[in-house]
XYZ file of C-alpha atoms in Angstrom:
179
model
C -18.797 -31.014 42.987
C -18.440 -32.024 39.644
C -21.634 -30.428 38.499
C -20.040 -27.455 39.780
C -17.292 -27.704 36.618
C -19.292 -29.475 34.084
C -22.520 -26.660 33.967
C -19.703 -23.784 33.786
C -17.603 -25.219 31.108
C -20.962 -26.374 29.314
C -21.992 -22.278 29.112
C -18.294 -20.792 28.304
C -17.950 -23.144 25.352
C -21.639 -22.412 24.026
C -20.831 -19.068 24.413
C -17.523 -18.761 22.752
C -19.129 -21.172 20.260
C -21.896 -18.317 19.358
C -19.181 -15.446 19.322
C -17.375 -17.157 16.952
C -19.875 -17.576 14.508
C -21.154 -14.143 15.026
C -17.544 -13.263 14.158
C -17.330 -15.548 11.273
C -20.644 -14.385 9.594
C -19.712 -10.845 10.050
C -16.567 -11.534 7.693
C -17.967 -12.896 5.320
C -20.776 -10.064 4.733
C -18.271 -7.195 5.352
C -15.377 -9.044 3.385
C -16.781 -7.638 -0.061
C -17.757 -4.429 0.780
C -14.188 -3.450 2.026
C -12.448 -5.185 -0.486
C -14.230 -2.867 -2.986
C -13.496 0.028 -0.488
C -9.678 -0.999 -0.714
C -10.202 -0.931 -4.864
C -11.570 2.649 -5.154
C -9.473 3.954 -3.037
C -6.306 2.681 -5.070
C -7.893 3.575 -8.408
C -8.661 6.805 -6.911
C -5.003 6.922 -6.005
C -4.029 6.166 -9.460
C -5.560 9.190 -10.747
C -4.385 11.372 -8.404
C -0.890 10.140 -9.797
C -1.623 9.683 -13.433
C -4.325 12.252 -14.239
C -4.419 11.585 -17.786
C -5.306 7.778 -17.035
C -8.087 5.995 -19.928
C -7.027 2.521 -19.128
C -4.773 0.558 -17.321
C -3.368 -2.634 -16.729
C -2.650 -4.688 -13.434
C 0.788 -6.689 -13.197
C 2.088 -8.998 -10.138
C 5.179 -8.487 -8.579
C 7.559 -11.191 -7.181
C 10.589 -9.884 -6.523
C 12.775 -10.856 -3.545
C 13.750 -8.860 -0.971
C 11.611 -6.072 -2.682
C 8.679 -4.411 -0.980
C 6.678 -4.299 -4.300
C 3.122 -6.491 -5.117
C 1.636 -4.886 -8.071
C 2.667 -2.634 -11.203
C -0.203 -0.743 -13.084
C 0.853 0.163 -16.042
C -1.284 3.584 -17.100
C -2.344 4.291 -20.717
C -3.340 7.710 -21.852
C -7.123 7.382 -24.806
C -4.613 6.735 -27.739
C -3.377 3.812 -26.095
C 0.406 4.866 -25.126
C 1.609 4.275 -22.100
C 1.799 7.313 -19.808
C 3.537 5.788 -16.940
C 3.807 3.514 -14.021
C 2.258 3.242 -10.640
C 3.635 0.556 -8.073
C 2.016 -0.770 -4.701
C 4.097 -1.428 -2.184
C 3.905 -2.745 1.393
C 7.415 -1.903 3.328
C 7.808 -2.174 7.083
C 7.256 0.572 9.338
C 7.631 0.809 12.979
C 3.744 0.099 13.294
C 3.264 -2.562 10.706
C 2.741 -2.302 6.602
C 2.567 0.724 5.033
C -0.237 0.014 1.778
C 1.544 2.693 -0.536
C 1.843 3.454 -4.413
C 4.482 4.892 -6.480
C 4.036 6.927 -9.636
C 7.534 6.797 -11.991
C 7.105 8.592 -15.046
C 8.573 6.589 -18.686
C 12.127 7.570 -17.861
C 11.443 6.509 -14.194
C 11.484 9.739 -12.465
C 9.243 9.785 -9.571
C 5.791 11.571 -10.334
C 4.357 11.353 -6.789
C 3.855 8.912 -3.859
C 0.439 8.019 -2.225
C -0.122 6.281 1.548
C -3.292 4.129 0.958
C -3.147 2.750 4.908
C -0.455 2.574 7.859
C -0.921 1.744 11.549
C 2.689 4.405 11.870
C 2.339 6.148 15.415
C 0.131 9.304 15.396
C 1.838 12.824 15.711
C 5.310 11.103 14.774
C 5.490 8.233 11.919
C 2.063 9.082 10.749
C 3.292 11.916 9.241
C 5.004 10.162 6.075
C 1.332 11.146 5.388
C 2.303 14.854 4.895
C 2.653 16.840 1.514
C 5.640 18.062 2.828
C 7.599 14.788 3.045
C 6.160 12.833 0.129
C 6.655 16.148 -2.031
C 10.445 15.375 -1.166
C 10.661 11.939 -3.407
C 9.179 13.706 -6.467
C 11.442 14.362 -9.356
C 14.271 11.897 -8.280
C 15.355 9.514 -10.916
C 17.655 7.608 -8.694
C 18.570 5.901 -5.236
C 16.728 8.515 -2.903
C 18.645 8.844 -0.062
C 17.389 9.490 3.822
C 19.397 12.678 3.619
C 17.254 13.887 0.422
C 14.063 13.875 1.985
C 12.513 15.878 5.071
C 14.103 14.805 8.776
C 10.680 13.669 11.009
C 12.053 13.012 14.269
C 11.799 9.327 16.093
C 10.370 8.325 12.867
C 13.072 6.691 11.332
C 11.671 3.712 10.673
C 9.030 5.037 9.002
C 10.856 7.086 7.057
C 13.037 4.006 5.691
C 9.999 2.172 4.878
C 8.941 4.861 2.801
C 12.176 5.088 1.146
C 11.957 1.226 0.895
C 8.999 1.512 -1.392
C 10.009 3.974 -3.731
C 13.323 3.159 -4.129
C 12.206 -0.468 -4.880
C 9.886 1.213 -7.591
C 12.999 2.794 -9.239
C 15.510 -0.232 -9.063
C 12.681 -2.375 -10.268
C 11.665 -0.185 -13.181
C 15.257 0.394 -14.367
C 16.262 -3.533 -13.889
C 12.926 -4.395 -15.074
C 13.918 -3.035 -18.824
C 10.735 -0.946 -18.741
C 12.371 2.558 -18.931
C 11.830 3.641 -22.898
């Protein structure tokens, strides 16, 4: 009888043992690759944004209760800068949203990009949509909910979008970066 338990047990754990080093393994050689993947698609992002880009520079954000990480700071071939692109991760209903905001010097809002969200398909996923992120362009202040496109049962999404850019424009003007 106990041979019945021990031979089992034996097999699930070698098993599970195997899987998980499969797993691990296959992290570690696809960890790089995506990384990179992430990297071009931000740059490519950046851009898109900031066409006249020649250099830029990478900055961390740490601000609390603020849905920024990073500031890239854009410089044009002379060397001036032409403007400022912010990453952001808010909350949606489906998880993070991986998006980047482009303010202009006197911190009006150039464009917004939506690197990656898990938002629900056919409703939240379309804060992907020209139509909606066309809305936060040219706004220099607070955007309100009311100033950009209704999507309906996506209000969480739509927040989280706000989230981000709105934490772009607070943290550029508080940040003393607006010339």
């Amino acid at each position: 009888m106990k041979n019945d338990f021990v031979k089992p047990t034996v097999v699930l754990l070698l098993v599970t043992l195997f899987s998980a080093a499969i797993i691990g393994i296959t992290h570690a050689v696809t960890e790089g690759p995506i990384q990179a993947q992430r990297a071009n698609i931000e740059m490519e992002a950046v851009l898109a944004l900031l066409p006249n880009t020649y250099r830029i520079e990478y900055f961390a954000v740490d601000e609390a209760d603020s849905s920024l990480t990073r500031l890239t700071v854009s410089y044009d071939r002379h060397g001036e800068t032409i403007g400022y692109v912010f990453s952001a991760l808010p909350t949606g209903y489906g998880g993070r949203i991986n998006m980047m905001v482009a303010l202009d010097l006197y911190g009006v809002v150039l464009g917004i990009r939506i690197i990656n969200h898990t938002e629900t398909p056919g409703l939240g996923a379309n804060i992907t949509r020209d139509w909606f992120l066309g809305a936060f362009a040219g706004h220099s202040d607070t955007i309100a909910a009311s100033d950009v496109p209704v999507i309906a049962s996506s209000t969480i999404s739509v927040s989280a979008v706000l989230r981000g850019a709105n934490d772009a424009i607070n943290y550029l003007k508080t940040g003393g970066l607006i010339q």
